[in-house]
Amino acid sequence: MIAPGVNILAGWSGAVGPTGLATDTRRVDFNIISGTSMSCPHVSGLAGLLKAAHPDWSPAAIRSALMTTAYTEYKNKQKMQDIATGKPSTPFDHGAGHVDPVSALNPGLVYDLTAEDYLGFLCALNYTEFQIRSLARRNFSCDASKRYRVTDLNYPSFAVNFDSVMGGSNVVKHTRTLTNVGSPGTYKVSVSPETPGVKISVEPQTLSFSQANEKKSYTVTFSGSSQPTGTNVFARLEWSDGKYTVGSPIAISWT
C-alpha cells in the first residue's frame, strides 16, 4: 500500500537540526520531510483506528480491510501516476493502492488468516520441522497427508510467476477464502483489464453471504502462454455487491 508521505509536517527532535547534519546548529520543533518514515505512521495509525472500531478483528483482517479498499485511480478516473517515470503506476509501484480510511472501516469482506495458516505456509516453503518449531515456539509438524501450496495463503493479492520457456507449465491456481464482515449480500466477480497472453478465470463467479462471519471460498486459475523473460502484466480482481467493492491487485511475471 501507499499513504501520504510527501512534504509531511511533523514534530521534530531537538537533538539535531532540520537537515539532520551535524553541522546544522538550528533547532526546531517541527520539520517538513518525505519518505516511508512519514507514510508508515499514517498506515500504523489507521490500523490502530480499525482495531478500536473492530476489536475482534485479527491483524490479517485489518490488513485486508486496508488493502481491499485502497484506490488506484483518482475520482476523475485517471490512473495514479509514478512521478519518477510520468507513467501510470502499477502494483509494483503502489501495491494494493492508496489507503482509504473511511472505506477501510467498512470493507464488506475480508481475507482473514490465523497462526495455523502461516505455519501451513512455512510447510509449503519446505521449512524443516525444527525451523517451524523455532518460529512457532511450540510443537508443530507438517501433515504429510496434506498438500501445502504457497499460492493458497489467504492473502488479499495475487502474484503469479510463469515459465518463459516454450512448453513450460503455465497454469497456476490460487484459492482464497472471504469472510463477511458487512451486511448480507451477493457478490459478483470481475477481472480487468484483459491481460495479454493470460486467461484468468474465477470459480465460482458469485458468492452469497447471509450472515456475519460467514466464509466462502473461490479459486482463480491463471493460464498463460510463453512470453519473453522479464515480461510483466497487471490486472485487478474485484468482488462487488453494489454496496461494497473488495479489490485485489494481480501481478503476473515471466522468468
GROMACS .gro file of C-alpha atoms in nm:
model
  255
    1MET     CA    1   0.000   0.000   0.000
    2ILE     CA    2   0.092   0.363  -0.024
    3ALA     CA    3  -0.006   0.651   0.204
    4PRO     CA    4   0.067   1.024   0.237
    5GLY     CA    5   0.444   1.063   0.262
    6VAL     CA    6   0.550   1.374   0.068
    7ASN     CA    7   0.617   1.708   0.241
    8ILE     CA    8   0.462   1.598   0.569
    9LEU     CA    9   0.468   1.849   0.857
   10ALA     CA   10   0.552   1.667   1.180
   11GLY     CA   11   0.715   1.708   1.519
   12TRP     CA   12   1.096   1.713   1.512
   13SER     CA   13   1.359   1.610   1.765
   14GLY     CA   14   1.564   1.883   1.924
   15ALA     CA   15   1.868   1.656   1.915
   16VAL     CA   16   1.960   1.751   1.558
   17GLY     CA   17   1.893   2.031   1.313
   18PRO     CA   18   1.621   2.014   1.046
   19THR     CA   19   1.868   1.882   0.786
   20GLY     CA   20   1.995   1.605   1.016
   21LEU     CA   21   2.353   1.718   0.956
   22ALA     CA   22   2.597   1.752   1.245
   23THR     CA   23   2.697   2.096   1.120
   24ASP     CA   24   2.337   2.223   1.134
   25THR     CA   25   2.309   2.405   1.467
   26ARG     CA   26   1.948   2.514   1.420
   27ARG     CA   27   1.687   2.364   1.649
   28VAL     CA   28   1.318   2.346   1.554
   29ASP     CA   29   1.004   2.186   1.696
   30PHE     CA   30   0.864   2.092   1.355
   31ASN     CA   31   1.000   1.987   1.017
   32ILE     CA   32   0.869   1.903   0.670
   33ILE     CA   33   1.007   1.574   0.540
   34SER     CA   34   0.919   1.299   0.294
   35GLY     CA   35   0.961   0.923   0.271
   36THR     CA   36   0.838   0.593   0.406
   37SER     CA   37   0.911   0.722   0.757
   38MET     CA   38   0.615   0.952   0.702
   39SER     CA   39   0.379   0.717   0.517
   40CYS     CA   40   0.431   0.426   0.758
   41PRO     CA   41   0.293   0.617   1.060
   42HIS     CA   42  -0.018   0.701   0.859
   43VAL     CA   43  -0.087   0.331   0.796
   44SER     CA   44   0.005   0.233   1.154
   45GLY     CA   45  -0.239   0.490   1.286
   46LEU     CA   46  -0.511   0.363   1.055
   47ALA     CA   47  -0.451   0.008   1.178
   48GLY     CA   48  -0.499   0.133   1.534
   49LEU     CA   49  -0.823   0.309   1.440
   50LEU     CA   50  -0.955  -0.007   1.273
   51LYS     CA   51  -0.869  -0.216   1.579
   52ALA     CA   52  -1.052   0.034   1.801
   53ALA     CA   53  -1.358   0.021   1.574
   54HIS     CA   54  -1.344  -0.358   1.538
   55PRO     CA   55  -1.178  -0.507   1.850
   56ASP     CA   56  -1.249  -0.862   1.732
   57TRP     CA   57  -1.060  -0.823   1.403
   58SER     CA   58  -0.730  -1.004   1.359
   59PRO     CA   59  -0.418  -0.829   1.222
   60ALA     CA   60  -0.482  -1.009   0.892
   61ALA     CA   61  -0.840  -0.878   0.876
   62ILE     CA   62  -0.717  -0.524   0.941
   63ARG     CA   63  -0.454  -0.556   0.669
   64SER     CA   64  -0.717  -0.694   0.432
   65ALA     CA   65  -0.955  -0.406   0.500
   66LEU     CA   66  -0.681  -0.154   0.423
   67MET     CA   67  -0.567  -0.333   0.107
   68THR     CA   68  -0.900  -0.425  -0.050
   69THR     CA   69  -1.048  -0.076  -0.012
   70ALA     CA   70  -0.739   0.111  -0.137
   71TYR     CA   71  -0.781   0.307  -0.459
   72THR     CA   72  -0.563   0.306  -0.771
   73GLU     CA   73  -0.727   0.588  -0.965
   74TYR     CA   74  -0.850   0.935  -0.881
   75LYS     CA   75  -1.211   1.049  -0.874
   76ASN     CA   76  -1.177   1.173  -1.231
   77LYS     CA   77  -1.095   0.810  -1.329
   78GLN     CA   78  -0.733   0.892  -1.411
   79LYS     CA   79  -0.480   0.630  -1.304
   80MET     CA   80  -0.230   0.723  -1.035
   81GLN     CA   81   0.099   0.839  -1.183
   82ASP     CA   82   0.451   0.729  -1.099
   83ILE     CA   83   0.624   1.066  -1.062
   84ALA     CA   84   0.962   0.904  -1.132
   85THR     CA   85   0.858   0.800  -1.483
   86GLY     CA   86   0.550   1.010  -1.557
   87LYS     CA   87   0.366   0.691  -1.649
   88PRO     CA   88   0.067   0.523  -1.482
   89SER     CA   89   0.183   0.338  -1.171
   90THR     CA   90   0.148  -0.040  -1.136
   91PRO     CA   91   0.112  -0.275  -0.838
   92PHE     CA   92   0.493  -0.288  -0.836
   93ASP     CA   93   0.479   0.084  -0.751
   94HIS     CA   94   0.168   0.128  -0.536
   95GLY     CA   95   0.095  -0.225  -0.414
   96ALA     CA   96  -0.276  -0.258  -0.342
   97GLY     CA   97  -0.322   0.117  -0.388
   98HIS     CA   98  -0.358   0.434  -0.180
   99VAL     CA   99  -0.520   0.380   0.159
  100ASP     CA  100  -0.879   0.499   0.203
  101PRO     CA  101  -0.953   0.526   0.579
  102VAL     CA  102  -1.330   0.569   0.553
  103SER     CA  103  -1.380   0.272   0.320
  104ALA     CA  104  -1.147   0.055   0.529
  105LEU     CA  105  -1.377   0.092   0.830
  106ASN     CA  106  -1.650  -0.094   0.642
  107PRO     CA  107  -1.489  -0.324   0.380
  108GLY     CA  108  -1.775  -0.573   0.343
  109LEU     CA  109  -1.549  -0.879   0.315
  110VAL     CA  110  -1.202  -0.961   0.446
  111TYR     CA  111  -0.932  -1.217   0.378
  112ASP     CA  112  -0.857  -1.349   0.726
  113LEU     CA  113  -0.562  -1.557   0.847
  114THR     CA  114  -0.473  -1.750   1.161
  115ALA     CA  115  -0.140  -1.865   1.303
  116GLU     CA  116  -0.212  -2.210   1.161
  117ASP     CA  117  -0.237  -2.062   0.812
  118TYR     CA  118   0.108  -1.910   0.844
  119LEU     CA  119   0.252  -2.238   0.971
  120GLY     CA  120   0.099  -2.413   0.671
  121PHE     CA  121   0.264  -2.152   0.451
  122LEU     CA  122   0.601  -2.243   0.603
  123CYS     CA  123   0.527  -2.608   0.526
  124ALA     CA  124   0.463  -2.509   0.164
  125LEU     CA  125   0.802  -2.337   0.160
  126ASN     CA  126   0.961  -2.663   0.278
  127TYR     CA  127   1.081  -2.532   0.612
  128THR     CA  128   1.209  -2.810   0.836
  129GLU     CA  129   1.021  -2.918   1.146
  130PHE     CA  130   1.297  -2.768   1.361
  131GLN     CA  131   1.277  -2.434   1.181
  132ILE     CA  132   0.899  -2.415   1.213
  133ARG     CA  133   0.907  -2.506   1.582
  134SER     CA  134   1.171  -2.239   1.639
  135LEU     CA  135   0.939  -1.978   1.487
  136ALA     CA  136   0.614  -2.108   1.638
  137ARG     CA  137   0.761  -2.160   1.986
  138ARG     CA  138   0.556  -2.477   2.015
  139ASN     CA  139   0.538  -2.828   1.877
  140PHE     CA  140   0.418  -2.836   1.520
  141SER     CA  141   0.459  -3.087   1.240
  142CYS     CA  142   0.353  -3.055   0.878
  143ASP     CA  143   0.078  -3.302   0.785
  144ALA     CA  144   0.236  -3.550   0.545
  145SER     CA  145  -0.106  -3.636   0.400
  146LYS     CA  146  -0.185  -3.273   0.318
  147ARG     CA  147  -0.074  -3.088   0.006
  148TYR     CA  148   0.053  -2.746   0.106
  149ARG     CA  149   0.067  -2.478  -0.163
  150VAL     CA  150   0.227  -2.135  -0.139
  151THR     CA  151  -0.049  -1.998  -0.360
  152ASP     CA  152  -0.315  -2.087  -0.104
  153LEU     CA  153  -0.202  -1.837   0.160
  154ASN     CA  154  -0.517  -1.629   0.214
  155TYR     CA  155  -0.356  -1.300   0.112
  156PRO     CA  156  -0.551  -1.008  -0.047
  157SER     CA  157  -0.338  -1.003  -0.364
  158PHE     CA  158  -0.217  -1.239  -0.636
  159ALA     CA  159   0.144  -1.281  -0.750
  160VAL     CA  160   0.184  -1.523  -1.042
  161ASN     CA  161   0.511  -1.643  -1.189
  162PHE     CA  162   0.517  -1.812  -1.529
  163ASP     CA  163   0.792  -2.001  -1.709
  164SER     CA  164   0.914  -1.810  -2.014
  165VAL     CA  165   1.047  -2.129  -2.176
  166MET     CA  166   0.829  -2.265  -2.456
  167GLY     CA  167   0.634  -2.567  -2.340
  168GLY     CA  168   0.671  -2.481  -1.973
  169SER     CA  169   0.387  -2.532  -1.726
  170ASN     CA  170   0.193  -2.208  -1.729
  171VAL     CA  171  -0.121  -2.292  -1.533
  172VAL     CA  172  -0.134  -2.160  -1.176
  173LYS     CA  173  -0.425  -2.181  -0.929
  174HIS     CA  174  -0.485  -1.965  -0.624
  175THR     CA  175  -0.754  -2.042  -0.366
  176ARG     CA  176  -0.888  -1.772  -0.135
  177THR     CA  177  -1.150  -1.751   0.140
  178LEU     CA  178  -1.358  -1.441   0.212
  179THR     CA  179  -1.525  -1.367   0.545
  180ASN     CA  180  -1.835  -1.148   0.560
  181VAL     CA  181  -1.796  -0.854   0.799
  182GLY     CA  182  -2.072  -0.646   0.642
  183SER     CA  183  -2.439  -0.690   0.565
  184PRO     CA  184  -2.581  -0.992   0.379
  185GLY     CA  185  -2.533  -0.976   0.005
  186THR     CA  186  -2.447  -1.149  -0.319
  187TYR     CA  187  -2.112  -1.061  -0.470
  188LYS     CA  188  -2.013  -1.097  -0.834
  189VAL     CA  189  -1.653  -1.112  -0.950
  190SER     CA  190  -1.486  -0.911  -1.224
  191VAL     CA  191  -1.129  -0.904  -1.356
  192SER     CA  192  -0.994  -0.611  -1.556
  193PRO     CA  193  -0.829  -0.517  -1.778
  194GLU     CA  194  -0.777  -0.808  -2.014
  195THR     CA  195  -0.424  -0.938  -1.977
  196PRO     CA  196  -0.233  -1.016  -2.299
  197GLY     CA  197  -0.110  -1.373  -2.304
  198VAL     CA  198  -0.303  -1.474  -1.991
  199LYS     CA  199  -0.652  -1.613  -1.938
  200ILE     CA  200  -0.789  -1.553  -1.589
  201SER     CA  201  -1.094  -1.748  -1.473
  202VAL     CA  202  -1.268  -1.748  -1.135
  203GLU     CA  203  -1.484  -2.024  -0.993
  204PRO     CA  204  -1.745  -1.967  -0.865
  205GLN     CA  205  -1.824  -1.628  -1.012
  206THR     CA  206  -2.084  -1.545  -0.749
  207LEU     CA  207  -2.062  -1.563  -0.369
  208SER     CA  208  -2.367  -1.517  -0.145
  209PHE     CA  209  -2.344  -1.430   0.224
  210SER     CA  210  -2.646  -1.444   0.454
  211GLN     CA  211  -2.489  -1.370   0.792
  212ALA     CA  212  -2.191  -1.210   0.963
  213ASN     CA  213  -1.863  -1.407   0.977
  214GLU     CA  214  -1.983  -1.647   0.708
  215LYS     CA  215  -1.697  -1.778   0.494
  216LYS     CA  216  -1.692  -1.861   0.123
  217SER     CA  217  -1.400  -1.981  -0.092
  218TYR     CA  218  -1.313  -1.938  -0.458
  219THR     CA  219  -1.034  -2.041  -0.694
  220VAL     CA  220  -0.860  -1.828  -0.956
  221THR     CA  221  -0.693  -2.008  -1.247
  222PHE     CA  222  -0.423  -1.831  -1.446
  223SER     CA  223  -0.342  -1.987  -1.784
  224GLY     CA  224  -0.059  -1.817  -1.970
  225SER     CA  225   0.126  -1.852  -2.296
  226SER     CA  226   0.505  -1.827  -2.314
  227GLN     CA  227   0.637  -1.471  -2.309
  228PRO     CA  228   0.988  -1.320  -2.307
  229THR     CA  229   1.169  -1.325  -1.975
  230GLY     CA  230   1.103  -1.005  -1.781
  231THR     CA  231   0.752  -0.955  -1.916
  232ASN     CA  232   0.508  -0.821  -1.655
  233VAL     CA  233   0.132  -0.769  -1.685
  234PHE     CA  234  -0.114  -0.645  -1.426
  235ALA     CA  235  -0.484  -0.673  -1.354
  236ARG     CA  236  -0.733  -0.628  -1.072
  237LEU     CA  237  -0.987  -0.871  -0.930
  238GLU     CA  238  -1.295  -0.726  -0.762
  239TRP     CA  239  -1.591  -0.872  -0.576
  240SER     CA  240  -1.889  -0.635  -0.558
  241ASP     CA  241  -2.249  -0.650  -0.441
  242GLY     CA  242  -2.329  -0.295  -0.546
  243LYS     CA  243  -2.258  -0.156  -0.199
  244TYR     CA  244  -1.913  -0.292  -0.124
  245THR     CA  245  -1.621  -0.342  -0.360
  246VAL     CA  246  -1.343  -0.574  -0.246
  247GLY     CA  247  -1.040  -0.536  -0.472
  248SER     CA  248  -0.714  -0.728  -0.511
  249PRO     CA  249  -0.415  -0.647  -0.734
  250ILE     CA  250  -0.279  -0.911  -0.971
  251ALA     CA  251   0.084  -0.912  -1.087
  252ILE     CA  252   0.199  -1.169  -1.344
  253SER     CA  253   0.565  -1.215  -1.439
  254TRP     CA  254   0.761  -1.440  -1.673
  255THR     CA  255   1.103  -1.564  -1.564
   0.00000   0.00000   0.00000
